[in-house]
Backbone as JSON, one array per atom type, in Angstrom:
{
  "sequence": "MARRIEVTGAGGVRLAAWEYADPPKEGTGSGARGVLLLHGLMGRAAHWASTARGLAGRYRAVALDQRGHGQSAQPPLEACTREAYVEDAEAALEQLALAPAVLVGHAMGALTAWQLAARRPDLVRGLVICDMRASALGAASQAEWADWFRSWPLPFATLADVRRWFAEDDPRLERPDPARGAFYAEVMHESADGWRPLFDPDRMLRTRETWVHDAHWDELTQVRCPTLVLRGLDGELGRAEAQEMVRVLPDGHYAEIPDAGHVPHYDQPAAWQGVLDQFLGDLGTP",
  "N": [[41.05, -1.56, 12.29], [43.3, -2.12, 9.55], [43.93, -3.66, 6.48], [46.68, -4.29, 4.51], [47.07, -4.41, 1.0], [48.73, -5.5, -1.86], [49.12, -3.92, -4.98], [49.72, -3.98, -8.45], [50.67, -1.41, -10.39], [50.51, 0.81, -13.29], [53.15, 0.28, -15.6], [54.39, -1.46, -13.88], [54.67, -0.39, -11.34], [54.77, -0.52, -7.83], [52.03, -0.52, -5.71], [50.32, 0.42, -2.74], [47.4, -0.69, -1.26], [44.61, -0.27, 0.92], [42.44, -2.0, 2.94], [39.63, -1.42, 4.85], [38.07, -2.64, 7.62], [36.23, -4.32, 10.25], [36.28, -7.23, 11.69], [39.12, -7.25, 9.33], [38.16, -8.15, 6.04], [38.53, -11.36, 4.57], [40.36, -12.5, 1.72], [39.35, -11.78, -1.7], [36.82, -12.01, -2.59], [34.39, -11.18, -1.25], [31.79, -10.5, -1.83], [30.6, -8.12, -1.14], [29.56, -4.83, -2.1], [31.74, -2.81, -4.03], [33.87, -0.07, -3.14], [36.12, 2.34, -4.13], [38.51, 4.46, -2.85], [40.05, 7.49, -3.5], [42.65, 9.54, -2.77], [43.71, 13.04, -2.6], [46.22, 15.21, -4.18], [49.32, 15.01, -2.56], [48.16, 13.57, -0.57], [47.15, 10.59, 1.25], [46.2, 7.12, 1.64], [45.36, 6.75, 4.28], [44.01, 9.06, 4.94], [41.41, 8.48, 4.38], [40.51, 6.81, 6.34], [38.48, 7.05, 8.4], [36.19, 7.47, 6.83], [36.17, 5.1, 5.28], [35.88, 3.14, 7.26], [33.37, 3.8, 8.14], [31.89, 2.91, 6.03], [32.35, 0.22, 5.92], [30.71, -1.79, 6.98], [28.75, -2.22, 5.11], [29.83, -2.12, 2.59], [32.61, -3.04, 0.51], [35.25, -1.37, 1.22], [38.0, 0.18, -0.07], [41.03, 1.9, 0.11], [43.41, 3.65, -1.82], [46.88, 4.13, -1.87], [48.17, 6.35, -3.92], [50.51, 6.44, -6.69], [53.74, 7.57, -5.75], [52.87, 8.52, -3.33], [52.05, 8.15, 0.18], [52.55, 4.83, 1.19], [53.12, 3.72, -1.2], [55.16, 3.07, -4.14], [57.82, 5.3, -5.19], [57.95, 6.54, -8.11], [59.99, 7.45, -11.05], [60.09, 10.96, -12.02], [59.14, 11.32, -14.62], [57.31, 9.32, -14.84], [55.04, 10.1, -13.59], [52.42, 10.64, -14.75], [49.21, 11.74, -16.02], [47.92, 9.68, -17.36], [49.14, 7.45, -16.19], [48.26, 7.58, -13.51], [45.52, 7.16, -13.85], [45.51, 4.61, -15.01], [46.58, 3.19, -12.89], [44.46, 3.28, -10.99], [42.56, 1.89, -12.43], [43.84, -0.61, -12.55], [43.75, -1.27, -9.83], [40.98, -1.59, -9.36], [40.49, -3.82, -10.98], [42.36, -5.82, -10.15], [41.7, -6.14, -7.47], [39.16, -7.01, -7.62], [36.91, -5.3, -7.42], [35.08, -4.09, -9.11], [31.78, -3.81, -10.64], [32.38, -0.65, -9.33], [31.95, 2.01, -6.9], [33.54, 5.05, -7.25], [35.23, 7.2, -5.16], [36.53, 10.28, -5.02], [38.9, 12.71, -3.98], [39.82, 15.97, -4.79], [42.73, 15.84, -6.71], [42.42, 13.05, -6.83], [39.73, 12.88, -7.47], [39.7, 13.85, -10.08], [41.18, 11.82, -11.35], [39.35, 9.77, -10.91], [37.07, 10.55, -12.43], [38.14, 10.6, -14.97], [38.78, 7.91, -15.31], [36.22, 6.78, -15.11], [35.07, 7.83, -17.42], [36.57, 6.54, -19.36], [36.37, 3.78, -18.81], [33.53, 2.74, -18.46], [32.38, 0.34, -17.76], [33.56, -0.45, -15.43], [32.76, 1.23, -13.42], [30.17, 2.19, -11.36], [29.18, 4.31, -10.01], [30.02, 7.66, -8.95], [31.86, 9.95, -6.99], [32.72, 13.23, -6.81], [34.83, 15.21, -5.15], [35.44, 18.43, -4.39], [37.01, 19.28, -6.72], [38.13, 21.06, -9.47], [36.97, 21.49, -12.86], [37.92, 23.28, -14.66], [40.76, 24.81, -16.32], [43.66, 25.64, -14.44], [46.09, 26.93, -14.78], [49.35, 28.52, -15.48], [50.12, 30.43, -13.57], [48.96, 29.5, -11.22], [50.43, 27.16, -10.85], [52.97, 28.21, -10.37], [52.48, 29.53, -7.97], [52.09, 27.37, -6.29], [54.65, 26.22, -6.32], [56.1, 28.24, -5.02], [54.81, 28.1, -2.57], [55.53, 25.54, -1.58], [58.23, 26.04, -1.17], [58.07, 27.73, 0.97], [57.63, 26.22, 3.2], [58.68, 25.5, 6.48], [60.88, 23.48, 6.69], [63.11, 21.12, 8.3], [60.25, 20.24, 10.32], [60.24, 20.6, 13.83], [58.69, 19.12, 15.64], [55.74, 17.01, 15.64], [53.61, 18.44, 16.56], [54.37, 20.99, 15.8], [54.06, 20.77, 13.07], [51.26, 20.51, 12.85], [50.48, 23.0, 13.91], [51.65, 24.86, 12.12], [50.41, 24.35, 9.61], [47.79, 24.7, 10.35], [47.64, 27.25, 11.44], [49.84, 29.05, 10.92], [50.6, 29.04, 8.24], [51.04, 31.07, 5.43], [49.12, 31.06, 3.43], [46.71, 30.68, 4.6], [43.53, 32.0, 5.53], [42.22, 32.06, 7.91], [42.44, 30.41, 11.14], [42.63, 26.82, 10.98], [42.05, 23.97, 12.24], [41.45, 21.36, 11.29], [42.79, 21.23, 8.89], [45.43, 21.27, 9.79], [45.52, 18.75, 11.05], [45.13, 17.14, 8.84], [47.48, 17.52, 7.28], [49.38, 16.66, 9.1], [49.13, 13.95, 8.9], [50.61, 13.27, 6.67], [53.26, 13.42, 7.19], [56.49, 12.29, 8.28], [58.81, 11.07, 10.71], [62.15, 11.94, 10.5], [65.78, 11.83, 10.56], [66.49, 14.45, 11.2], [64.18, 15.72, 11.96], [60.67, 16.37, 11.27], [59.38, 15.53, 8.16], [57.81, 15.65, 4.87], [56.11, 12.71, 3.58], [56.16, 12.52, 0.88], [57.83, 13.57, -2.17], [58.32, 16.9, -2.81], [59.0, 17.92, -5.39], [58.12, 15.88, -7.04], [55.41, 16.07, -6.57], [54.85, 18.58, -7.68], [55.47, 18.02, -10.36], [53.55, 16.1, -10.9], [51.21, 17.62, -10.58], [51.58, 19.42, -12.62], [50.78, 18.04, -14.86], [48.07, 18.34, -15.14], [47.12, 20.96, -14.63], [47.17, 22.85, -16.67], [45.22, 22.27, -18.45], [41.74, 22.09, -19.32], [39.03, 20.02, -18.18], [36.52, 19.4, -19.02], [35.44, 18.02, -21.24], [35.98, 15.3, -20.75], [34.44, 14.99, -18.51], [31.83, 15.16, -19.5], [31.63, 12.7, -20.66], [31.18, 10.88, -18.71], [29.03, 8.45, -17.64], [27.74, 7.27, -15.49], [25.77, 7.67, -12.42], [26.63, 10.65, -10.75], [27.99, 12.43, -8.1], [28.64, 15.73, -7.37], [30.45, 17.28, -5.05], [31.03, 19.74, -2.62], [32.85, 21.63, -0.17], [31.61, 24.44, 1.56], [33.42, 26.5, 1.77], [35.43, 25.7, 0.1], [37.78, 24.92, -2.62], [36.5, 24.58, -5.01], [34.21, 26.46, -6.58], [30.74, 27.44, -6.17], [29.3, 28.1, -8.54], [30.84, 26.93, -10.61], [30.76, 24.26, -9.78], [28.03, 23.69, -10.03], [27.75, 23.99, -12.76], [29.3, 21.84, -13.59], [27.67, 19.76, -12.7], [25.56, 20.21, -14.42], [26.57, 19.57, -16.99], [27.12, 16.91, -16.74], [25.78, 13.73, -17.61], [24.23, 12.41, -15.68], [24.12, 14.01, -13.23], [24.54, 15.16, -9.83], [24.2, 17.33, -7.03], [25.82, 18.55, -4.07], [26.53, 20.33, -1.06], [28.59, 21.09, 1.76], [28.14, 22.81, 4.63], [30.3, 25.01, 6.57], [32.69, 23.8, 5.92], [35.81, 23.26, 4.25], [38.32, 22.71, 1.87], [38.76, 20.07, 2.51], [36.36, 18.35, 3.28], [35.83, 15.87, 4.47], [37.47, 15.86, 6.62], [36.95, 18.32, 7.86], [34.15, 18.31, 8.44], [33.25, 15.57, 9.37], [30.97, 13.98, 10.07], [28.8, 15.14, 8.66], [29.81, 14.86, 6.08], [29.91, 12.02, 5.89], [27.22, 11.47, 6.05], [26.15, 12.62, 3.68], [27.52, 11.1, 1.78], [26.61, 8.5, 2.4], [23.9, 8.78, 1.76], [24.0, 9.2, -1.03], [25.19, 6.76, -1.89], [23.26, 4.99, -0.97], [21.1, 5.71, -2.59], [22.01, 4.78, -5.01], [21.66, 2.05, -4.83], [21.52, -1.53, -5.33], [24.05, -2.98, -7.39]],
  "CA": [[42.16, -2.26, 11.65], [43.42, -1.97, 8.1], [44.71, -4.72, 5.86], [47.39, -3.83, 3.34], [47.01, -5.28, -0.17], [49.62, -5.02, -2.9], [48.57, -3.76, -6.34], [50.72, -3.63, -9.45], [50.14, -0.34, -11.21], [51.04, 1.01, -14.64], [54.6, 0.18, -15.67], [54.9, -2.32, -12.82], [54.88, 0.35, -10.1], [54.15, -1.15, -6.67], [51.08, 0.33, -5.03], [49.73, -0.11, -1.51], [45.97, -0.43, -1.06], [44.25, -0.56, 2.31], [41.03, -2.37, 3.15], [39.23, -1.09, 6.21], [36.91, -3.39, 8.11], [36.43, -4.78, 11.62], [37.69, -7.44, 11.33], [39.34, -7.18, 7.89], [37.6, -9.24, 5.26], [39.54, -12.24, 3.98], [40.23, -12.75, 0.3], [38.85, -10.69, -2.53], [35.48, -12.31, -3.09], [33.45, -11.08, -0.13], [30.44, -10.26, -2.31], [30.16, -6.77, -0.81], [29.71, -3.84, -3.17], [33.05, -2.19, -3.92], [34.11, 1.37, -3.16], [37.54, 2.68, -4.17], [38.71, 5.82, -2.36], [41.26, 8.06, -4.1], [43.03, 10.78, -2.09], [44.2, 14.13, -3.43], [47.65, 15.47, -4.25], [50.01, 15.02, -1.27], [47.41, 12.79, 0.41], [47.45, 9.16, 1.42], [45.01, 6.31, 1.9], [44.93, 6.92, 5.67], [43.06, 10.16, 5.03], [40.07, 7.94, 4.2], [40.26, 5.77, 7.33], [37.17, 7.22, 9.03], [35.17, 7.24, 5.8], [36.15, 3.68, 4.91], [35.3, 2.36, 8.36], [31.94, 4.07, 8.14], [31.26, 2.17, 4.93], [32.8, -1.17, 5.89], [29.66, -2.73, 7.31], [27.86, -2.44, 3.97], [30.59, -2.09, 1.34], [34.04, -3.37, 0.58], [35.87, -0.06, 1.02], [39.45, 0.1, -0.23], [41.69, 3.18, -0.19], [44.65, 3.42, -2.55], [47.99, 5.07, -1.86], [48.52, 6.52, -5.32], [51.96, 6.45, -6.92], [54.42, 8.73, -5.19], [52.18, 8.93, -2.11], [51.88, 7.15, 1.21], [53.5, 3.72, 1.2], [53.35, 3.23, -2.56], [56.49, 3.36, -4.67], [58.13, 6.65, -5.68], [58.5, 6.34, -9.46], [60.66, 8.63, -11.62], [59.2, 12.07, -12.31], [58.5, 11.15, -15.93], [56.25, 8.31, -14.72], [53.91, 10.68, -12.85], [51.53, 11.2, -15.77], [47.78, 11.53, -15.83], [47.62, 8.34, -17.86], [49.59, 6.46, -15.21], [47.37, 7.6, -12.36], [44.25, 6.54, -14.24], [45.77, 3.17, -15.18], [46.74, 2.61, -11.54], [43.13, 3.09, -10.41], [41.96, 0.81, -13.21], [44.47, -1.85, -12.08], [43.25, -1.57, -8.49], [39.63, -2.13, -9.48], [40.51, -5.15, -11.59], [43.12, -6.78, -9.35], [41.01, -6.35, -6.2], [37.81, -7.49, -7.93], [35.95, -4.35, -6.85], [34.16, -3.57, -10.12], [31.62, -2.36, -10.84], [32.56, 0.0, -8.05], [31.79, 3.45, -6.75], [34.79, 5.75, -7.05], [35.13, 8.41, -4.35], [37.79, 10.96, -5.2], [39.09, 14.06, -3.46], [40.78, 16.8, -5.53], [43.37, 15.08, -7.79], [41.81, 11.73, -6.9], [38.45, 13.01, -8.16], [39.99, 13.92, -11.52], [41.51, 10.45, -11.75], [38.13, 8.97, -10.89], [36.16, 10.81, -13.55], [38.81, 10.19, -16.2], [38.61, 6.47, -15.43], [34.81, 6.51, -15.38], [34.83, 8.14, -18.83], [37.27, 5.57, -20.19], [35.94, 2.4, -18.54], [32.23, 2.76, -17.78], [32.06, -1.0, -17.27], [34.16, -0.65, -14.11], [32.32, 2.26, -12.47], [28.7, 2.31, -11.3], [28.86, 5.58, -9.37], [31.19, 8.51, -8.83], [31.78, 11.11, -6.11], [33.77, 14.22, -7.09], [34.9, 16.11, -4.0], [36.23, 19.65, -4.44], [37.97, 19.32, -7.82], [37.65, 21.89, -10.57], [37.12, 21.01, -14.23], [38.56, 24.34, -15.43], [42.21, 24.93, -16.26], [44.12, 26.53, -13.38], [47.07, 27.8, -15.43], [50.75, 28.61, -15.06], [50.24, 31.22, -12.35], [48.63, 28.61, -10.11], [51.56, 26.26, -10.63], [54.05, 29.0, -9.76], [52.1, 29.77, -6.58], [52.35, 26.13, -5.56], [56.09, 26.09, -6.16], [56.46, 29.19, -3.96], [54.26, 27.6, -1.31], [56.4, 24.47, -1.1], [59.48, 26.63, -0.69], [57.82, 28.45, 2.22], [57.51, 25.3, 4.33], [59.86, 25.58, 7.35], [61.37, 22.11, 6.9], [62.19, 20.16, 8.89], [59.52, 20.63, 11.51], [60.87, 20.0, 15.01], [57.77, 18.16, 16.25], [54.47, 16.87, 14.93], [52.78, 19.57, 16.98], [54.75, 22.12, 14.96], [53.4, 20.54, 11.77], [49.83, 20.86, 12.99], [50.34, 24.43, 14.14], [52.0, 25.65, 10.93], [49.38, 24.21, 8.58], [46.5, 25.14, 10.88], [47.63, 28.63, 11.91], [50.92, 29.93, 10.47], [50.75, 29.02, 6.78], [50.58, 32.36, 4.89], [47.98, 30.89, 2.53], [45.49, 30.58, 5.39], [42.8, 33.21, 5.85], [41.86, 31.96, 9.32], [42.9, 29.12, 11.67], [41.91, 25.66, 10.45], [42.62, 22.8, 12.89], [41.31, 20.16, 10.47], [43.88, 21.27, 7.91], [46.62, 20.84, 10.5], [45.45, 17.3, 11.22], [45.27, 16.54, 7.51], [48.89, 17.52, 6.88], [50.15, 15.84, 10.04], [49.05, 12.56, 8.43], [51.52, 13.0, 5.55], [54.62, 13.67, 7.64], [57.15, 11.2, 9.0], [59.97, 11.53, 11.47], [63.45, 11.61, 9.94], [66.88, 12.06, 11.49], [66.58, 15.85, 11.61], [62.87, 16.26, 12.28], [59.5, 15.86, 10.55], [59.36, 15.88, 6.75], [56.71, 14.98, 4.15], [56.31, 11.39, 3.0], [56.3, 12.67, -0.57], [58.84, 14.48, -2.7], [57.62, 18.06, -3.36], [59.23, 18.03, -6.84], [57.23, 14.91, -7.69], [54.06, 16.62, -6.48], [54.75, 19.63, -8.69], [55.44, 17.38, -11.68], [52.24, 15.47, -11.03], [50.23, 18.68, -10.77], [51.84, 20.03, -13.93], [50.14, 17.26, -15.91], [46.64, 18.63, -15.31], [46.67, 22.32, -14.34], [47.1, 23.7, -17.86], [44.13, 21.8, -19.31], [40.39, 21.93, -18.79], [38.65, 18.61, -18.2], [35.07, 19.33, -19.22], [35.07, 17.01, -22.22], [35.96, 13.99, -20.1], [33.31, 14.98, -17.59], [30.61, 14.89, -20.26], [31.64, 11.3, -21.08], [30.86, 10.04, -17.56], [27.63, 8.03, -17.79], [27.15, 6.77, -14.25], [25.36, 8.72, -11.48], [27.81, 11.34, -10.22], [27.75, 13.48, -7.11], [29.64, 16.78, -7.26], [30.34, 17.67, -3.65], [32.0, 20.77, -2.25], [32.73, 22.36, 1.07], [31.14, 25.79, 1.25], [34.61, 27.36, 1.66], [36.46, 24.94, -0.6], [38.41, 25.49, -3.81], [35.53, 24.5, -6.1], [33.13, 27.41, -6.36], [29.38, 26.93, -6.4], [28.89, 28.24, -9.94], [31.51, 25.91, -11.41], [30.24, 22.96, -9.37], [26.71, 23.49, -10.62], [27.94, 23.77, -14.2], [29.75, 20.45, -13.73], [26.47, 18.93, -12.58], [24.73, 20.4, -15.61], [27.12, 18.88, -18.16], [27.11, 15.47, -16.51], [24.51, 13.11, -18.0], [23.45, 12.05, -14.49], [24.83, 14.74, -12.19], [23.85, 15.54, -8.61], [24.98, 18.36, -6.34], [25.69, 18.69, -2.62], [27.57, 21.12, -0.42], [28.65, 20.9, 3.2], [28.47, 24.08, 5.31], [31.38, 25.02, 7.56], [33.75, 22.91, 5.45], [36.66, 23.82, 3.21], [38.8, 21.82, 0.82], [38.78, 18.68, 2.99], [35.15, 18.19, 4.11], [35.86, 14.63, 5.25], [38.16, 16.22, 7.87], [36.28, 19.46, 8.48], [32.81, 17.95, 8.94], [33.17, 14.15, 9.03], [29.62, 13.42, 10.19], [28.02, 15.63, 7.52], [30.37, 14.19, 4.9], [29.48, 10.62, 5.85], [25.79, 11.45, 5.77], [25.94, 12.88, 2.25], [28.02, 9.94, 1.05], [25.69, 7.39, 2.63], [22.67, 9.04, 1.0], [24.27, 8.94, -2.45], [25.39, 5.33, -2.09], [21.97, 4.35, -0.81], [20.27, 5.98, -3.77], [22.49, 3.94, -6.12], [21.09, 0.73, -4.68], [22.33, -2.72, -5.65], [24.5, -2.95, -8.78]],
  "C": [[42.16, -1.99, 10.15], [44.32, -3.08, 7.58], [45.36, -4.18, 4.59], [47.33, -4.88, 2.23], [47.92, -4.68, -1.23], [48.9, -4.99, -4.25], [49.73, -3.42, -7.26], [50.12, -2.62, -10.41], [50.79, -0.26, -12.58], [52.57, 0.96, -14.61], [55.21, -0.66, -14.58], [55.14, -1.62, -11.5], [54.1, -0.32, -8.96], [53.28, -0.14, -5.93], [50.56, -0.36, -3.77], [48.26, 0.3, -1.45], [45.62, -0.91, 0.34], [42.76, -0.83, 2.4], [40.68, -2.18, 4.61], [37.97, -1.86, 6.57], [37.23, -3.83, 9.53], [35.65, -6.07, 11.81], [37.87, -7.32, 9.82], [38.75, -8.38, 7.19], [38.74, -10.08, 4.66], [39.28, -12.41, 2.5], [39.68, -11.57, -0.45], [37.41, -10.91, -2.97], [34.42, -12.24, -2.02], [32.01, -10.91, -0.6], [29.91, -8.89, -1.99], [30.38, -5.85, -1.99], [30.98, -3.03, -2.95], [33.02, -0.67, -3.96], [35.62, 1.58, -3.16], [37.69, 4.15, -3.86], [40.06, 6.34, -2.84], [41.53, 9.43, -3.48], [43.5, 11.83, -3.09], [45.71, 14.22, -3.46], [48.21, 15.66, -2.85], [49.31, 14.14, -0.24], [47.91, 11.37, 0.54], [46.16, 8.43, 1.76], [44.47, 6.52, 3.3], [43.99, 8.09, 5.86], [41.61, 9.68, 4.93], [39.68, 6.97, 5.32], [38.86, 5.87, 7.95], [36.04, 6.94, 8.04], [35.03, 5.76, 5.49], [35.54, 2.83, 6.02], [33.8, 2.6, 8.48], [31.18, 3.3, 7.08], [31.4, 0.65, 5.08], [31.72, -2.17, 6.24], [28.78, -3.1, 6.13], [28.58, -2.57, 2.64], [31.99, -2.62, 1.57], [34.8, -2.11, 0.2], [37.38, -0.2, 1.03], [39.98, 1.48, -0.59], [43.06, 2.89, -0.81], [45.65, 4.53, -2.25], [48.44, 5.21, -3.32], [50.03, 6.67, -5.49], [52.59, 7.74, -6.41], [53.84, 9.22, -3.88], [52.15, 7.79, -1.11], [52.97, 6.1, 1.18], [53.64, 3.06, -0.17], [54.73, 3.69, -3.05], [56.59, 4.79, -5.18], [58.76, 6.52, -7.07], [59.25, 7.58, -9.94], [59.64, 9.72, -11.98], [58.45, 11.87, -13.62], [57.39, 10.1, -15.91], [55.02, 8.83, -13.98], [52.96, 11.38, -13.82], [50.08, 10.98, -15.4], [47.39, 10.11, -16.24], [47.98, 7.29, -16.82], [48.68, 6.41, -14.0], [46.04, 6.92, -12.67], [44.42, 5.03, -14.39], [45.98, 2.49, -13.84], [45.39, 2.33, -10.91], [42.39, 1.95, -11.12], [42.51, -0.54, -12.75], [43.95, -2.25, -10.71], [41.86, -2.17, -8.55], [39.64, -3.56, -9.99], [41.21, -6.17, -10.7], [42.45, -7.09, -8.01], [39.57, -6.8, -6.37], [36.73, -6.62, -7.3], [34.84, -3.96, -7.82], [32.91, -4.44, -10.25], [31.55, -1.65, -9.5], [32.09, 1.44, -8.08], [33.18, 4.03, -6.5], [34.5, 7.02, -6.25], [36.48, 9.1, -4.41], [37.79, 12.35, -4.6], [40.15, 14.76, -4.29], [41.41, 16.0, -6.68], [42.75, 13.69, -7.94], [40.46, 11.76, -7.59], [38.66, 13.11, -9.67], [40.35, 12.55, -12.06], [40.25, 9.61, -11.87], [37.25, 9.26, -12.1], [36.83, 10.51, -14.89], [38.69, 8.68, -16.41], [37.16, 6.11, -15.75], [34.46, 6.79, -16.84], [35.42, 7.07, -19.74], [36.71, 4.16, -20.05], [34.61, 2.4, -17.79], [31.82, 1.4, -17.23], [32.58, -1.24, -15.86], [33.55, 0.22, -13.03], [30.8, 2.39, -12.51], [28.25, 3.6, -10.62], [30.14, 6.34, -9.09], [30.9, 9.67, -7.89], [32.99, 12.0, -6.39], [33.77, 15.22, -5.95], [35.92, 17.22, -4.25], [37.37, 19.6, -5.47], [37.38, 20.1, -8.98], [37.86, 21.22, -11.91], [37.84, 22.04, -15.1], [40.07, 24.28, -15.3], [42.6, 25.94, -15.19], [45.27, 27.42, -13.85], [48.44, 27.86, -14.77], [50.91, 29.39, -13.76], [49.95, 30.38, -11.11], [49.79, 27.68, -9.81], [52.73, 26.99, -9.96], [53.75, 29.28, -8.3], [52.36, 28.53, -5.73], [53.84, 25.93, -5.33], [56.59, 27.01, -5.05], [56.0, 28.68, -2.6], [55.13, 26.48, -0.75], [57.69, 25.04, -0.53], [59.3, 27.35, 0.65], [57.74, 27.52, 3.43], [58.78, 25.34, 5.18], [60.39, 24.19, 7.7], [62.79, 22.12, 7.45], [61.43, 20.78, 10.06], [60.12, 19.91, 12.71], [60.0, 18.9, 15.62], [56.52, 18.05, 15.38], [53.5, 17.96, 15.33], [53.1, 20.82, 16.16], [54.14, 21.99, 13.57], [51.95, 21.0, 11.84], [49.65, 22.37, 13.12], [50.61, 25.22, 12.87], [50.89, 25.57, 9.89], [48.01, 24.67, 9.05], [46.45, 26.62, 11.2], [48.63, 29.55, 11.2], [51.14, 29.99, 8.97], [50.22, 30.33, 6.2], [49.4, 32.24, 3.94], [46.65, 30.85, 3.29], [44.85, 31.95, 5.6], [42.39, 33.24, 7.32], [42.31, 30.59, 9.83], [42.0, 27.97, 11.22], [42.5, 24.39, 11.05], [42.53, 21.52, 12.05], [42.41, 20.09, 9.42], [45.2, 20.83, 8.56], [46.66, 19.34, 10.69], [45.68, 16.57, 9.91], [46.74, 16.44, 7.11], [49.78, 16.75, 7.85], [50.18, 14.38, 9.6], [50.06, 12.25, 7.33], [52.96, 13.35, 5.91], [55.18, 12.42, 8.31], [58.4, 11.74, 9.66], [61.25, 11.02, 10.83], [64.53, 11.98, 10.95], [66.92, 13.49, 12.02], [65.24, 16.49, 11.95], [61.78, 15.65, 11.41], [59.47, 16.43, 9.13], [58.22, 15.16, 6.04], [57.1, 13.6, 3.64], [56.62, 11.47, 1.51], [57.44, 13.61, -0.91], [58.11, 15.68, -3.31], [57.83, 18.23, -4.87], [58.33, 17.07, -7.6], [55.79, 15.42, -7.65], [53.85, 17.72, -7.53], [54.67, 19.04, -10.09], [54.08, 16.73, -11.92], [51.17, 16.52, -11.32], [50.36, 19.33, -12.15], [51.08, 19.32, -15.04], [48.65, 17.55, -16.06], [46.27, 20.11, -15.22], [46.5, 23.19, -15.58], [45.93, 23.35, -18.77], [42.8, 21.86, -18.57], [39.96, 20.48, -18.99], [37.14, 18.43, -18.34], [34.67, 18.22, -20.18], [34.99, 15.62, -21.59], [34.78, 13.89, -19.14], [32.01, 14.63, -18.31], [30.51, 13.43, -20.69], [31.33, 10.34, -19.93], [29.37, 9.71, -17.58], [26.97, 7.62, -16.49], [26.64, 7.93, -13.38], [26.58, 9.32, -10.78], [27.38, 12.44, -9.27], [28.92, 14.45, -7.13], [29.44, 17.43, -5.89], [31.42, 18.69, -3.32], [31.77, 21.23, -0.81], [32.38, 23.8, 0.73], [32.3, 26.76, 1.08], [35.75, 26.64, 0.96], [37.01, 25.66, -1.82], [37.5, 25.46, -5.03], [34.37, 25.42, -5.78], [31.77, 26.83, -6.72], [28.98, 27.0, -7.86], [29.54, 27.17, -10.81], [31.0, 24.52, -11.07], [28.88, 22.69, -10.01], [26.77, 23.34, -12.13], [28.45, 22.36, -14.46], [28.56, 19.5, -13.64], [25.63, 19.02, -13.84], [25.25, 19.61, -16.8], [27.19, 17.38, -17.97], [25.77, 14.87, -16.93], [23.62, 12.75, -16.82], [24.12, 12.68, -13.27], [23.95, 15.13, -11.02], [24.78, 16.47, -7.82], [24.74, 18.32, -4.84], [26.81, 19.6, -2.13], [27.46, 20.96, 1.08], [29.03, 22.23, 3.84], [29.62, 23.9, 6.3], [32.48, 24.02, 7.21], [34.53, 23.61, 4.36], [37.04, 22.76, 2.2], [38.75, 20.36, 1.22], [37.56, 18.41, 3.87], [35.14, 16.92, 4.93], [36.68, 14.8, 6.53], [37.43, 17.34, 8.6], [34.98, 19.08, 9.17], [32.56, 16.47, 8.65], [31.76, 13.56, 9.11], [28.74, 13.86, 9.02], [28.49, 14.98, 6.23], [29.85, 12.76, 4.79], [27.99, 10.53, 5.53], [25.47, 11.66, 4.31], [26.37, 11.68, 1.42], [27.08, 8.75, 1.19], [24.4, 7.56, 1.83], [22.88, 8.74, -0.48], [24.43, 7.46, -2.72], [24.07, 4.58, -1.93], [21.06, 4.52, -2.0], [20.72, 5.14, -4.97], [21.89, 2.55, -6.06], [22.06, -0.37, -5.04], [22.76, -2.66, -7.1], [23.78, -3.98, -9.63]]
}
């Protein structure tokens, strides 16, 4: 089961947060140690369902639908700034009484997490960075993403077509990837003419535009809490860059998951949960 909780983000934007437990915990003062899960670009809180349920017996695990994603509000393009995403996560920690919490972020969510940890160390006692680069990706990368969005054969006739295209037919794929198909099936909804994404691709491009041209090493060096840099062996974050991120962090730790790509929590859920449990266990009681 999942319990929806409303959060008011930066500029009054309505955000949906989801608490996973069996049964859902009542109120906000359960006394359990808090974990806030932040999905990546195009993602949604439901991507964390398995992870959150795996944590729910020991932690108060909450996943946030970030602005423009999932069931949260779709703000104007000009409101999709880095600052707004960080302030939204800050608001979630404070309004849900999760702090000091562990932030677990995937891709864009990881960048949001470490920017918040650098800004508000009082709110964050631990950090997990999953497959997010600190280096600038540049204009060419943004153009490739725009081309990729245009290549999607929208609308998809069925959800099975969604899974097949993202797992097998997407020209960006080097080999079939069923977990990727499942991941993208989670962010589609049925409309009058077929299956379309929950998000607006233009909003996703605008959101991505706010970080791809800049490097984020300086903010990484300002993170004081224990931080795990985690990558899938075939993910987007290379080993050399990941290990350099660990080196510049004051309290950095490194892990990689074999046979996993950009979404290790989908590719290898058991291995992912094991690495996460080990890191959280090592943090101990706040």
